[in-house]
Amino acid sequence: MRKSLKKESLYEIVYESLKTAIINGEYAPGEKLIEARIAERYNASRTPIREAIRKLEREGLVEFTSGQGCVVTELTKEEIISIYECRSVLEGLAARKAAKMITTEQLELLEENLILCQQFLEQNKPAKVISKNTEFHDTIIVASHNEPLISMMDQLRSQILRYRIFHSNVGFRPNFLDEHTAIFEAVKSRNEDLAEAVTREHYMNDAEYFIKWARD
């Protein structure tokens, strides 16, 4: 029994470590993942390494090619558009639901988030801006109280987090915080149609901005 737990623990450690490295850009898009080197790094057999890589493949972070084996997936314009189309629909629905279901405490959290995000922008602290950006959207998703929607967003999360590297490379999109404010005001006023519309527009604006730096 202990042996099984140890194997599961090692697989999770390798998976989480590789995922974090990919999301943070330590493994570049198109870079090959070599099982032998990863196994040596973690002092592990090939089995947990392969299990971790397969899970990363299911999440779309790596893919197997005929010529190179396992490589980190590229960030193409088509992929960015596809991800943001899905995100705009799902989070648009989340905002619609949140406009009806959100609590006073969650509204206060959103308002505090906007204030802190503005401060961190002015202080040139991109990591904290990214953290608050993620927190803002997560709060709305949770406030939707739609469990299937929350589950689908969890599946997209790894792909979404990859785009954080764009923030470091090209800076934050102008007016993104104004759009957050518009989403907050729509949700606060319980305007379901407007909350969904401004959220969907927000994400398609993101997609248009980020594809400028992606390959075809």
PDB file of C-alpha atoms in Angstrom:
ATOM      1  CA  MET A   1       0.000   0.000   0.000  1.00  0.00           C
ATOM      2  CA  ARG A   2       2.834   2.389   0.842  1.00  0.00           C
ATOM      3  CA  LYS A   3       4.486   1.683  -2.490  1.00  0.00           C
ATOM      4  CA  SER A   4       1.298   2.707  -4.361  1.00  0.00           C
ATOM      5  CA  LEU A   5       1.052   5.950  -2.397  1.00  0.00           C
ATOM      6  CA  LYS A   6       4.692   6.736  -3.102  1.00  0.00           C
ATOM      7  CA  LYS A   7       4.213   6.191  -6.831  1.00  0.00           C
ATOM      8  CA  GLU A   8       1.125   8.407  -6.890  1.00  0.00           C
ATOM      9  CA  SER A   9       2.922  11.113  -4.926  1.00  0.00           C
ATOM     10  CA  LEU A  10       5.905  11.098  -7.293  1.00  0.00           C
ATOM     11  CA  TYR A  11       3.669  11.245 -10.363  1.00  0.00           C
ATOM     12  CA  GLU A  12       1.847  14.270  -8.926  1.00  0.00           C
ATOM     13  CA  ILE A  13       5.121  15.995  -8.042  1.00  0.00           C
ATOM     14  CA  VAL A  14       6.454  15.527 -11.566  1.00  0.00           C
ATOM     15  CA  TYR A  15       3.164  16.600 -13.152  1.00  0.00           C
ATOM     16  CA  GLU A  16       2.817  19.771 -11.072  1.00  0.00           C
ATOM     17  CA  SER A  17       6.476  20.694 -11.569  1.00  0.00           C
ATOM     18  CA  LEU A  18       6.373  20.246 -15.350  1.00  0.00           C
ATOM     19  CA  LYS A  19       3.056  22.082 -15.641  1.00  0.00           C
ATOM     20  CA  THR A  20       4.389  25.038 -13.685  1.00  0.00           C
ATOM     21  CA  ALA A  21       7.546  25.130 -15.799  1.00  0.00           C
ATOM     22  CA  ILE A  22       5.509  25.126 -19.036  1.00  0.00           C
ATOM     23  CA  ILE A  23       3.068  27.777 -17.815  1.00  0.00           C
ATOM     24  CA  ASN A  24       5.924  30.018 -16.673  1.00  0.00           C
ATOM     25  CA  GLY A  25       7.755  29.653 -19.983  1.00  0.00           C
ATOM     26  CA  GLU A  26      10.716  27.672 -18.635  1.00  0.00           C
ATOM     27  CA  TYR A  27      10.008  25.182 -21.414  1.00  0.00           C
ATOM     28  CA  ALA A  28       9.588  27.124 -24.638  1.00  0.00           C
ATOM     29  CA  PRO A  29       6.795  26.358 -27.114  1.00  0.00           C
ATOM     30  CA  GLY A  30       8.068  23.675 -29.473  1.00  0.00           C
ATOM     31  CA  GLU A  31      10.744  22.472 -27.023  1.00  0.00           C
ATOM     32  CA  LYS A  32      11.166  18.716 -26.739  1.00  0.00           C
ATOM     33  CA  LEU A  33      10.626  16.976 -23.405  1.00  0.00           C
ATOM     34  CA  ILE A  34      13.144  14.151 -22.995  1.00  0.00           C
ATOM     35  CA  GLU A  35      11.906  11.455 -20.655  1.00  0.00           C
ATOM     36  CA  ALA A  36      15.391  10.274 -19.677  1.00  0.00           C
ATOM     37  CA  ARG A  37      16.448  13.734 -18.529  1.00  0.00           C
ATOM     38  CA  ILE A  38      13.220  14.270 -16.603  1.00  0.00           C
ATOM     39  CA  ALA A  39      13.566  10.850 -14.957  1.00  0.00           C
ATOM     40  CA  GLU A  40      17.132  11.702 -13.931  1.00  0.00           C
ATOM     41  CA  ARG A  41      16.076  15.091 -12.560  1.00  0.00           C
ATOM     42  CA  TYR A  42      13.415  13.556 -10.314  1.00  0.00           C
ATOM     43  CA  ASN A  43      15.274  10.301  -9.653  1.00  0.00           C
ATOM     44  CA  ALA A  44      12.236   8.457 -10.936  1.00  0.00           C
ATOM     45  CA  SER A  45      11.406   5.560 -13.222  1.00  0.00           C
ATOM     46  CA  ARG A  46       9.858   6.154 -16.630  1.00  0.00           C
ATOM     47  CA  THR A  47       6.363   5.104 -15.470  1.00  0.00           C
ATOM     48  CA  PRO A  48       5.458   8.171 -13.335  1.00  0.00           C
ATOM     49  CA  ILE A  49       7.157  10.404 -15.904  1.00  0.00           C
ATOM     50  CA  ARG A  50       4.990   9.017 -18.699  1.00  0.00           C
ATOM     51  CA  GLU A  51       1.846   9.286 -16.574  1.00  0.00           C
ATOM     52  CA  ALA A  52       2.618  12.942 -15.868  1.00  0.00           C
ATOM     53  CA  ILE A  53       3.305  13.692 -19.533  1.00  0.00           C
ATOM     54  CA  ARG A  54       0.094  11.970 -20.628  1.00  0.00           C
ATOM     55  CA  LYS A  55      -1.882  14.150 -18.238  1.00  0.00           C
ATOM     56  CA  LEU A  56      -0.172  17.249 -19.650  1.00  0.00           C
ATOM     57  CA  GLU A  57      -1.112  16.018 -23.128  1.00  0.00           C
ATOM     58  CA  ARG A  58      -4.780  15.718 -22.120  1.00  0.00           C
ATOM     59  CA  GLU A  59      -4.644  19.320 -20.920  1.00  0.00           C
ATOM     60  CA  GLY A  60      -3.175  20.460 -24.230  1.00  0.00           C
ATOM     61  CA  LEU A  61       0.162  21.583 -22.801  1.00  0.00           C
ATOM     62  CA  VAL A  62       2.249  19.030 -24.708  1.00  0.00           C
ATOM     63  CA  GLU A  63       1.748  16.979 -27.835  1.00  0.00           C
ATOM     64  CA  PHE A  64       3.393  14.025 -29.547  1.00  0.00           C
ATOM     65  CA  THR A  65       4.759  14.596 -33.046  1.00  0.00           C
ATOM     66  CA  SER A  66       6.029  12.053 -35.549  1.00  0.00           C
ATOM     67  CA  GLY A  67       9.476  13.600 -35.854  1.00  0.00           C
ATOM     68  CA  GLN A  68      10.312  14.918 -32.404  1.00  0.00           C
ATOM     69  CA  GLY A  69       8.343  12.936 -29.882  1.00  0.00           C
ATOM     70  CA  CYS A  70       6.856  14.923 -26.992  1.00  0.00           C
ATOM     71  CA  VAL A  71       7.055  18.704 -27.373  1.00  0.00           C
ATOM     72  CA  VAL A  72       5.499  21.711 -25.665  1.00  0.00           C
ATOM     73  CA  THR A  73       2.544  22.895 -27.746  1.00  0.00           C
ATOM     74  CA  GLU A  74       2.979  26.034 -29.786  1.00  0.00           C
ATOM     75  CA  LEU A  75       0.959  29.167 -29.105  1.00  0.00           C
ATOM     76  CA  THR A  76      -0.580  29.721 -32.513  1.00  0.00           C
ATOM     77  CA  LYS A  77      -3.026  32.410 -33.517  1.00  0.00           C
ATOM     78  CA  GLU A  78      -5.660  29.769 -34.215  1.00  0.00           C
ATOM     79  CA  GLU A  79      -5.205  28.227 -30.756  1.00  0.00           C
ATOM     80  CA  ILE A  80      -5.406  31.605 -29.035  1.00  0.00           C
ATOM     81  CA  ILE A  81      -8.625  32.442 -30.857  1.00  0.00           C
ATOM     82  CA  SER A  82     -10.103  29.015 -30.028  1.00  0.00           C
ATOM     83  CA  ILE A  83      -9.245  29.290 -26.335  1.00  0.00           C
ATOM     84  CA  TYR A  84     -10.594  32.813 -26.042  1.00  0.00           C
ATOM     85  CA  GLU A  85     -13.774  31.954 -27.952  1.00  0.00           C
ATOM     86  CA  CYS A  86     -14.455  29.210 -25.410  1.00  0.00           C
ATOM     87  CA  ARG A  87     -13.508  31.465 -22.539  1.00  0.00           C
ATOM     88  CA  SER A  88     -15.694  34.336 -23.736  1.00  0.00           C
ATOM     89  CA  VAL A  89     -18.753  32.074 -23.931  1.00  0.00           C
ATOM     90  CA  LEU A  90     -18.173  30.305 -20.609  1.00  0.00           C
ATOM     91  CA  GLU A  91     -17.186  33.360 -18.605  1.00  0.00           C
ATOM     92  CA  GLY A  92     -19.896  35.401 -20.281  1.00  0.00           C
ATOM     93  CA  LEU A  93     -22.381  32.873 -18.949  1.00  0.00           C
ATOM     94  CA  ALA A  94     -20.643  32.966 -15.560  1.00  0.00           C
ATOM     95  CA  ALA A  95     -21.055  36.756 -15.428  1.00  0.00           C
ATOM     96  CA  ARG A  96     -24.731  36.431 -16.371  1.00  0.00           C
ATOM     97  CA  LYS A  97     -25.288  33.936 -13.562  1.00  0.00           C
ATOM     98  CA  ALA A  98     -23.186  35.956 -11.127  1.00  0.00           C
ATOM     99  CA  ALA A  99     -25.309  39.046 -11.774  1.00  0.00           C
ATOM    100  CA  LYS A 100     -28.178  37.083 -10.265  1.00  0.00           C
ATOM    101  CA  MET A 101     -26.383  35.018  -7.614  1.00  0.00           C
ATOM    102  CA  ILE A 102     -23.398  37.041  -6.380  1.00  0.00           C
ATOM    103  CA  THR A 103     -23.174  37.822  -2.662  1.00  0.00           C
ATOM    104  CA  THR A 104     -22.350  41.111  -0.973  1.00  0.00           C
ATOM    105  CA  GLU A 105     -19.049  39.651   0.206  1.00  0.00           C
ATOM    106  CA  GLN A 106     -18.090  38.647  -3.332  1.00  0.00           C
ATOM    107  CA  LEU A 107     -18.969  42.103  -4.646  1.00  0.00           C
ATOM    108  CA  GLU A 108     -16.754  43.641  -1.977  1.00  0.00           C
ATOM    109  CA  LEU A 109     -13.939  41.291  -2.999  1.00  0.00           C
ATOM    110  CA  LEU A 110     -14.293  42.356  -6.639  1.00  0.00           C
ATOM    111  CA  GLU A 111     -14.244  46.032  -5.705  1.00  0.00           C
ATOM    112  CA  GLU A 112     -11.153  45.590  -3.536  1.00  0.00           C
ATOM    113  CA  ASN A 113      -9.547  43.654  -6.383  1.00  0.00           C
ATOM    114  CA  LEU A 114     -10.030  46.577  -8.789  1.00  0.00           C
ATOM    115  CA  ILE A 115      -8.415  49.001  -6.352  1.00  0.00           C
ATOM    116  CA  LEU A 116      -5.397  46.758  -5.706  1.00  0.00           C
ATOM    117  CA  CYS A 117      -4.954  45.938  -9.384  1.00  0.00           C
ATOM    118  CA  GLN A 118      -4.777  49.664 -10.195  1.00  0.00           C
ATOM    119  CA  GLN A 119      -2.196  50.183  -7.467  1.00  0.00           C
ATOM    120  CA  PHE A 120      -0.050  47.298  -8.678  1.00  0.00           C
ATOM    121  CA  LEU A 121      -0.199  48.608 -12.250  1.00  0.00           C
ATOM    122  CA  GLU A 122       1.028  52.005 -11.071  1.00  0.00           C
ATOM    123  CA  GLN A 123       3.766  50.334  -9.011  1.00  0.00           C
ATOM    124  CA  ASN A 124       4.858  48.228 -12.019  1.00  0.00           C
ATOM    125  CA  LYS A 125       4.316  44.908 -10.255  1.00  0.00           C
ATOM    126  CA  PRO A 126       3.152  42.647 -13.129  1.00  0.00           C
ATOM    127  CA  ALA A 127       3.106  39.398 -11.122  1.00  0.00           C
ATOM    128  CA  LYS A 128       0.674  40.916  -8.626  1.00  0.00           C
ATOM    129  CA  VAL A 129      -1.456  42.376 -11.418  1.00  0.00           C
ATOM    130  CA  ILE A 130      -1.695  38.924 -12.997  1.00  0.00           C
ATOM    131  CA  SER A 131      -2.628  37.390  -9.641  1.00  0.00           C
ATOM    132  CA  LYS A 132      -5.392  39.946  -9.092  1.00  0.00           C
ATOM    133  CA  ASN A 133      -6.605  39.517 -12.662  1.00  0.00           C
ATOM    134  CA  THR A 134      -6.956  35.776 -12.095  1.00  0.00           C
ATOM    135  CA  GLU A 135      -8.655  36.347  -8.751  1.00  0.00           C
ATOM    136  CA  PHE A 136     -11.166  38.765 -10.305  1.00  0.00           C
ATOM    137  CA  HIS A 137     -12.347  36.264 -12.890  1.00  0.00           C
ATOM    138  CA  ASP A 138     -12.268  33.315 -10.477  1.00  0.00           C
ATOM    139  CA  THR A 139     -14.551  35.215  -8.101  1.00  0.00           C
ATOM    140  CA  ILE A 140     -17.130  35.713 -10.854  1.00  0.00           C
ATOM    141  CA  ILE A 141     -16.892  32.076 -11.927  1.00  0.00           C
ATOM    142  CA  VAL A 142     -17.482  30.862  -8.365  1.00  0.00           C
ATOM    143  CA  ALA A 143     -20.320  33.375  -7.943  1.00  0.00           C
ATOM    144  CA  SER A 144     -22.136  31.766 -10.880  1.00  0.00           C
ATOM    145  CA  HIS A 145     -22.908  28.695  -8.716  1.00  0.00           C
ATOM    146  CA  ASN A 146     -22.933  26.680 -11.948  1.00  0.00           C
ATOM    147  CA  GLU A 147     -20.972  23.516 -11.199  1.00  0.00           C
ATOM    148  CA  PRO A 148     -20.669  22.197 -14.798  1.00  0.00           C
ATOM    149  CA  LEU A 149     -19.417  25.628 -15.904  1.00  0.00           C
ATOM    150  CA  ILE A 150     -16.891  25.743 -13.051  1.00  0.00           C
ATOM    151  CA  SER A 151     -15.702  22.253 -13.993  1.00  0.00           C
ATOM    152  CA  MET A 152     -15.230  23.208 -17.651  1.00  0.00           C
ATOM    153  CA  MET A 153     -13.271  26.301 -16.646  1.00  0.00           C
ATOM    154  CA  ASP A 154     -11.019  24.111 -14.503  1.00  0.00           C
ATOM    155  CA  GLN A 155     -10.244  22.045 -17.593  1.00  0.00           C
ATOM    156  CA  LEU A 156      -9.304  25.180 -19.520  1.00  0.00           C
ATOM    157  CA  ARG A 157      -7.288  26.658 -16.675  1.00  0.00           C
ATOM    158  CA  SER A 158      -3.885  25.263 -17.639  1.00  0.00           C
ATOM    159  CA  GLN A 159      -4.198  26.586 -21.173  1.00  0.00           C
ATOM    160  CA  ILE A 160      -5.434  29.952 -19.921  1.00  0.00           C
ATOM    161  CA  LEU A 161      -2.563  30.302 -17.466  1.00  0.00           C
ATOM    162  CA  ARG A 162      -0.046  29.803 -20.277  1.00  0.00           C
ATOM    163  CA  TYR A 163      -0.966  33.187 -21.648  1.00  0.00           C
ATOM    164  CA  ARG A 164       0.440  34.838 -18.554  1.00  0.00           C
ATOM    165  CA  ILE A 165       3.809  34.747 -20.317  1.00  0.00           C
ATOM    166  CA  PHE A 166       2.410  37.189 -22.887  1.00  0.00           C
ATOM    167  CA  HIS A 167       1.835  39.713 -20.110  1.00  0.00           C
ATOM    168  CA  SER A 168       5.523  39.579 -19.227  1.00  0.00           C
ATOM    169  CA  ASN A 169       6.644  39.907 -22.844  1.00  0.00           C
ATOM    170  CA  VAL A 170       4.269  42.468 -24.332  1.00  0.00           C
ATOM    171  CA  GLY A 171       2.761  44.238 -21.325  1.00  0.00           C
ATOM    172  CA  PHE A 172      -0.833  44.597 -20.289  1.00  0.00           C
ATOM    173  CA  ARG A 173      -3.500  45.485 -22.801  1.00  0.00           C
ATOM    174  CA  PRO A 174      -4.594  49.110 -22.551  1.00  0.00           C
ATOM    175  CA  ASN A 175      -8.041  49.564 -20.993  1.00  0.00           C
ATOM    176  CA  PHE A 176      -8.252  46.009 -19.617  1.00  0.00           C
ATOM    177  CA  LEU A 177      -8.889  47.406 -16.137  1.00  0.00           C
ATOM    178  CA  ASP A 178     -11.621  49.692 -17.467  1.00  0.00           C
ATOM    179  CA  GLU A 179     -13.268  46.572 -18.876  1.00  0.00           C
ATOM    180  CA  HIS A 180     -12.994  44.855 -15.487  1.00  0.00           C
ATOM    181  CA  THR A 181     -14.733  47.858 -13.974  1.00  0.00           C
ATOM    182  CA  ALA A 182     -17.502  47.603 -16.574  1.00  0.00           C
ATOM    183  CA  ILE A 183     -17.966  43.911 -15.746  1.00  0.00           C
ATOM    184  CA  PHE A 184     -18.089  44.703 -12.034  1.00  0.00           C
ATOM    185  CA  GLU A 185     -20.657  47.473 -12.490  1.00  0.00           C
ATOM    186  CA  ALA A 186     -22.876  45.266 -14.653  1.00  0.00           C
ATOM    187  CA  VAL A 187     -22.762  42.403 -12.145  1.00  0.00           C
ATOM    188  CA  LYS A 188     -23.314  44.783  -9.222  1.00  0.00           C
ATOM    189  CA  SER A 189     -26.357  46.328 -10.902  1.00  0.00           C
ATOM    190  CA  ARG A 190     -27.768  42.819 -11.541  1.00  0.00           C
ATOM    191  CA  ASN A 191     -27.896  43.499 -15.283  1.00  0.00           C
ATOM    192  CA  GLU A 192     -27.526  39.963 -16.610  1.00  0.00           C
ATOM    193  CA  ASP A 193     -27.537  40.841 -20.324  1.00  0.00           C
ATOM    194  CA  LEU A 194     -24.942  43.575 -19.925  1.00  0.00           C
ATOM    195  CA  ALA A 195     -22.734  41.472 -17.644  1.00  0.00           C
ATOM    196  CA  GLU A 196     -22.551  38.727 -20.254  1.00  0.00           C
ATOM    197  CA  ALA A 197     -22.011  41.146 -23.149  1.00  0.00           C
ATOM    198  CA  VAL A 198     -19.160  43.151 -21.611  1.00  0.00           C
ATOM    199  CA  THR A 199     -17.430  39.966 -20.404  1.00  0.00           C
ATOM    200  CA  ARG A 200     -17.526  38.384 -23.850  1.00  0.00           C
ATOM    201  CA  GLU A 201     -16.264  41.590 -25.427  1.00  0.00           C
ATOM    202  CA  HIS A 202     -13.442  41.727 -22.869  1.00  0.00           C
ATOM    203  CA  TYR A 203     -12.135  38.316 -23.892  1.00  0.00           C
ATOM    204  CA  MET A 204     -12.375  38.848 -27.614  1.00  0.00           C
ATOM    205  CA  ASN A 205     -10.414  42.083 -27.130  1.00  0.00           C
ATOM    206  CA  ASP A 206      -7.791  40.010 -25.312  1.00  0.00           C
ATOM    207  CA  ALA A 207      -7.638  37.543 -28.190  1.00  0.00           C
ATOM    208  CA  GLU A 208      -7.212  40.309 -30.772  1.00  0.00           C
ATOM    209  CA  TYR A 209      -4.398  41.819 -28.707  1.00  0.00           C
ATOM    210  CA  PHE A 210      -2.450  38.632 -28.049  1.00  0.00           C
ATOM    211  CA  ILE A 211      -2.548  37.098 -31.535  1.00  0.00           C
ATOM    212  CA  LYS A 212      -0.265  39.886 -32.720  1.00  0.00           C
ATOM    213  CA  TRP A 213       2.622  38.119 -30.956  1.00  0.00           C
ATOM    214  CA  ALA A 214       1.745  34.520 -31.853  1.00  0.00           C
ATOM    215  CA  ARG A 215       2.872  32.575 -34.859  1.00  0.00           C
ATOM    216  CA  ASP A 216       0.456  31.650 -37.679  1.00  0.00           C
TER     217      ASP A 216
END
